[in-house]
Short mmCIF file of C-alpha atoms in Angstrom, two decimals:
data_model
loop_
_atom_site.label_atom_id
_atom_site.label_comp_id
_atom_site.label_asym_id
_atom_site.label_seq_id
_atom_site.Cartn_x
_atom_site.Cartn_y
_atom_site.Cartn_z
CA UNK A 26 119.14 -15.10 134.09
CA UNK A 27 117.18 -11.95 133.91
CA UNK A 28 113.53 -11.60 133.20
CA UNK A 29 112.78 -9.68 129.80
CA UNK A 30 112.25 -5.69 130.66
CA UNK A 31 108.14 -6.27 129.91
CA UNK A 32 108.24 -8.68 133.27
CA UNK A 33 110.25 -6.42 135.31
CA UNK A 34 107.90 -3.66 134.62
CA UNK A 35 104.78 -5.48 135.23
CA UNK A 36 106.41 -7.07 138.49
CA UNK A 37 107.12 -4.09 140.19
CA UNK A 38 104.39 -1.72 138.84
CA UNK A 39 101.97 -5.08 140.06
CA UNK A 40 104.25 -4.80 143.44
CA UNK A 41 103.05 -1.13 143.72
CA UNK A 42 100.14 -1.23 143.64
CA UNK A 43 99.29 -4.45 145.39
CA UNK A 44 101.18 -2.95 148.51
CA UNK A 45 99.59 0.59 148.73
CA UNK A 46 96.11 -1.74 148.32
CA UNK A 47 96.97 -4.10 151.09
CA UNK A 48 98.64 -1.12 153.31
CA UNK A 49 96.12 1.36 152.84
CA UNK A 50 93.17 -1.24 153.26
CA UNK A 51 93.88 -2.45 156.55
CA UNK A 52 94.90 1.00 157.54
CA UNK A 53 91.39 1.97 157.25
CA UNK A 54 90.69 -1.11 159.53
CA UNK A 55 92.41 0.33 162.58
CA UNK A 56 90.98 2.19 165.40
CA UNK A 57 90.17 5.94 165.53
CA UNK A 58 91.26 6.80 161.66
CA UNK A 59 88.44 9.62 160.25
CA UNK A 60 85.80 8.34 158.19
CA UNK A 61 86.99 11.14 155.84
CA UNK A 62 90.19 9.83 155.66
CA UNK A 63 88.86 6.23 155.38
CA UNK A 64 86.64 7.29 152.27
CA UNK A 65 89.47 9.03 150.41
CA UNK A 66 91.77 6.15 150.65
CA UNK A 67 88.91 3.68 149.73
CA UNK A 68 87.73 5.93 146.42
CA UNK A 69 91.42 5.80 145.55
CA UNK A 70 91.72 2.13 145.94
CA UNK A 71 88.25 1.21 143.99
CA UNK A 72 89.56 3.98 141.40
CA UNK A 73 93.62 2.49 141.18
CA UNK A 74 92.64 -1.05 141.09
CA UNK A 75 89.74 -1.02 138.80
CA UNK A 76 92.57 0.74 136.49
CA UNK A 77 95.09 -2.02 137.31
CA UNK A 78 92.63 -4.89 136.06
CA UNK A 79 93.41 -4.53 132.48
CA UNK A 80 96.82 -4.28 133.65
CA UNK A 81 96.60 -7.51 135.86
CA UNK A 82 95.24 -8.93 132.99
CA UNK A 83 98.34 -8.45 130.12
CA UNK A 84 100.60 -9.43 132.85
CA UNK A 85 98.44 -13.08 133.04
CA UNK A 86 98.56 -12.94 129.13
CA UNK A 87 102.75 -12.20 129.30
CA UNK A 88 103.24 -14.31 131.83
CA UNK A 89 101.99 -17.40 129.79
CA UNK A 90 103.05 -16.40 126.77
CA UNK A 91 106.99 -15.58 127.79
CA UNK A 92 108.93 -18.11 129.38
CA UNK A 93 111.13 -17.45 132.37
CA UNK A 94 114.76 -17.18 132.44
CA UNK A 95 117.21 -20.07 133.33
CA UNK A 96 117.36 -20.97 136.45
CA UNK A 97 120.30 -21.11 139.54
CA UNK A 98 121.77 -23.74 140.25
CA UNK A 99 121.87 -22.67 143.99
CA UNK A 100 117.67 -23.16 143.83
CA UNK A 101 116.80 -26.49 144.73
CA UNK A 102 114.20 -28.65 142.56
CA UNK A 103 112.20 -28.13 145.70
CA UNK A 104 112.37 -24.61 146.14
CA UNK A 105 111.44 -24.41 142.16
CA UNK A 106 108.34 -26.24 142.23
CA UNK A 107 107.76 -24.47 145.92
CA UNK A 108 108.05 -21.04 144.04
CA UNK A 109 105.64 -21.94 141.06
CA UNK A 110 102.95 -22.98 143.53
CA UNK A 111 103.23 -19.69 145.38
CA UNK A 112 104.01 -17.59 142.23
CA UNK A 113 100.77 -19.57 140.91
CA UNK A 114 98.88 -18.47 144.17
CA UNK A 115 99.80 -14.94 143.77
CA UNK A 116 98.28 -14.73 140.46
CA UNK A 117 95.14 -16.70 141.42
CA UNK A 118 94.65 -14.75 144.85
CA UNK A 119 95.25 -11.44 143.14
CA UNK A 120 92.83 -12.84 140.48
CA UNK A 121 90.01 -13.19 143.33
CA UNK A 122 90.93 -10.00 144.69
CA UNK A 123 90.12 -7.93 141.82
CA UNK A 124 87.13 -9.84 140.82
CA UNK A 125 85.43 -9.35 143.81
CA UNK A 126 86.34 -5.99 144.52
CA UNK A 127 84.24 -5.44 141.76
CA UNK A 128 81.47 -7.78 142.71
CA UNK A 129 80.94 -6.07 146.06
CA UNK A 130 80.89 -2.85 145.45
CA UNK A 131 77.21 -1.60 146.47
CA UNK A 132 77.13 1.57 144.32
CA UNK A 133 78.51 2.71 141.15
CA UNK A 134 82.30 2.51 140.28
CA UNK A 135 83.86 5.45 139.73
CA UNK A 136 87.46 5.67 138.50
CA UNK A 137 88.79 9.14 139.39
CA UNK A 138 85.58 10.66 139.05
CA UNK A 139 86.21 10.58 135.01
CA UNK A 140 84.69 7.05 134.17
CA UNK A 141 81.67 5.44 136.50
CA UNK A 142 80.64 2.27 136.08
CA UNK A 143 76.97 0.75 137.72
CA UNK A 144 78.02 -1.51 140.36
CA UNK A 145 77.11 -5.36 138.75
CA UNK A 146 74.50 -6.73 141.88
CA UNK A 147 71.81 -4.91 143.39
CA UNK A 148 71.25 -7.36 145.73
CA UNK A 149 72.48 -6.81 149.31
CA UNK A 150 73.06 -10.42 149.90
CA UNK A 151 74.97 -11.19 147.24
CA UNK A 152 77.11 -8.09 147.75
CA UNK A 153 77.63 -9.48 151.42
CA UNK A 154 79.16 -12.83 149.94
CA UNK A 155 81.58 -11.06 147.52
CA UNK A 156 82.47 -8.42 150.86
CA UNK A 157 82.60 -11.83 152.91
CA UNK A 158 85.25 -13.63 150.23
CA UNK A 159 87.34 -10.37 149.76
CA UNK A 160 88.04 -9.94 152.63
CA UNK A 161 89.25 -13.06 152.61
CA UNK A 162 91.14 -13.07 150.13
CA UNK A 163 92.64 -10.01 150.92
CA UNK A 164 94.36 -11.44 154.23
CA UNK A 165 95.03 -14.60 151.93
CA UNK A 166 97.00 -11.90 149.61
CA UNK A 167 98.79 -10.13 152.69
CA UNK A 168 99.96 -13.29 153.79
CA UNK A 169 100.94 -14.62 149.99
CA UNK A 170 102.96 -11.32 149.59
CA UNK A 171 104.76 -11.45 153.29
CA UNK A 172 105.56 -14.68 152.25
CA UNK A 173 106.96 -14.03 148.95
CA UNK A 174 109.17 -11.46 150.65
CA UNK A 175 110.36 -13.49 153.38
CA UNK A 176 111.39 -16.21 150.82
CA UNK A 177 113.48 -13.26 148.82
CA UNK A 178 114.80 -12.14 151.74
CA UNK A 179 116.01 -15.99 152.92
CA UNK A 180 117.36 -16.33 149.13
CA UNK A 181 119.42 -13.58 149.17
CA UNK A 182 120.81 -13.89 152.96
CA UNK A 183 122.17 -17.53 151.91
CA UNK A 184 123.99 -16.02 149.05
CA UNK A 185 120.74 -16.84 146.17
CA UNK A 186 120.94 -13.75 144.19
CA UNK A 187 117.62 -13.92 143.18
CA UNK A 188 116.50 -10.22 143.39
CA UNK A 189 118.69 -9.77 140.38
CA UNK A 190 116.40 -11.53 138.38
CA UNK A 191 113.95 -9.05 138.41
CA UNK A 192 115.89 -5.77 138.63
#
């Protein structure tokens, strides 16, 4: 009832990186942190998660293409078809995410100052939208991922062993 070693990687490597994103992100938000400081963790951010889109993107492709293990017994027919909606919002949210991370950005991409990319609008209003639905759909992500922990954390307090799945 494991998932093949290809799904535990991209889990937890996906996990990673979604947290520092979501951590680091609304760190920035909060009151009296240095612009410096905010700018550093931002380049990081635009530089780590414009490296995990191709990354997102086999984990999509290996998620469709490899099927999932067997499940418990102890998980309701509920609680499955509750899971695949919210593992099926994950992806999608995470989808929008990256998208328009990329859509917003108001100056050229640069991944760890080694590859730039131009930014795809010029247009200030436009780039307002995409800002306007990332943000968003960040909080929709914080909220997906505090979810999908809570839900693990339920599981495996009633005796579920779910986490085992995946480790």
């Amino acid at each position: 009832m494991k998932y093949d070693l290809t799904a535990r990687v991209l889990h937890w490597a996906s996990a990673l990186v979604i947290l520092w994103a979501t951590i680091s992100g609304f760190y920035t938000l909060l009151p009296n942190i240095e612009t410096q400081v905010k700018q550093l963790i931002a380049g990081f951010n635009v530089s780590l998660t414009a490296l995990f889109i191709p990354f997102f993107c086999y984990r999509v492709f290996h998620r469709i293409k490899s099927r999932s293990p067997a499940s418990s017994d102890q998980i309701s027919t509920f609680e499955k078809k509750i899971s695949g909606v919210m593992h099926l919002m994950l992806y999608v949210v995470v989808g929008v995410v990256l998208v328009t991370g990329v859509l917003m950005m108001d100056k050229p991409i640069s991944i760890f100052n080694v590859v730039t990319f131009d930014q795809v609008f010029n247009n200030q209003t436009v780039i307002t939208v995409f800002k306007t639905i990332h943000k968003y759909a960040t909080e929709l992500l914080a909220l997906c991922v505090f979810i999908h922990i809570a839900a693990l954390v339920k599981h495996e307090l009633m005796g579920k062993k779910i986490l085992s799945c995946m480790i």
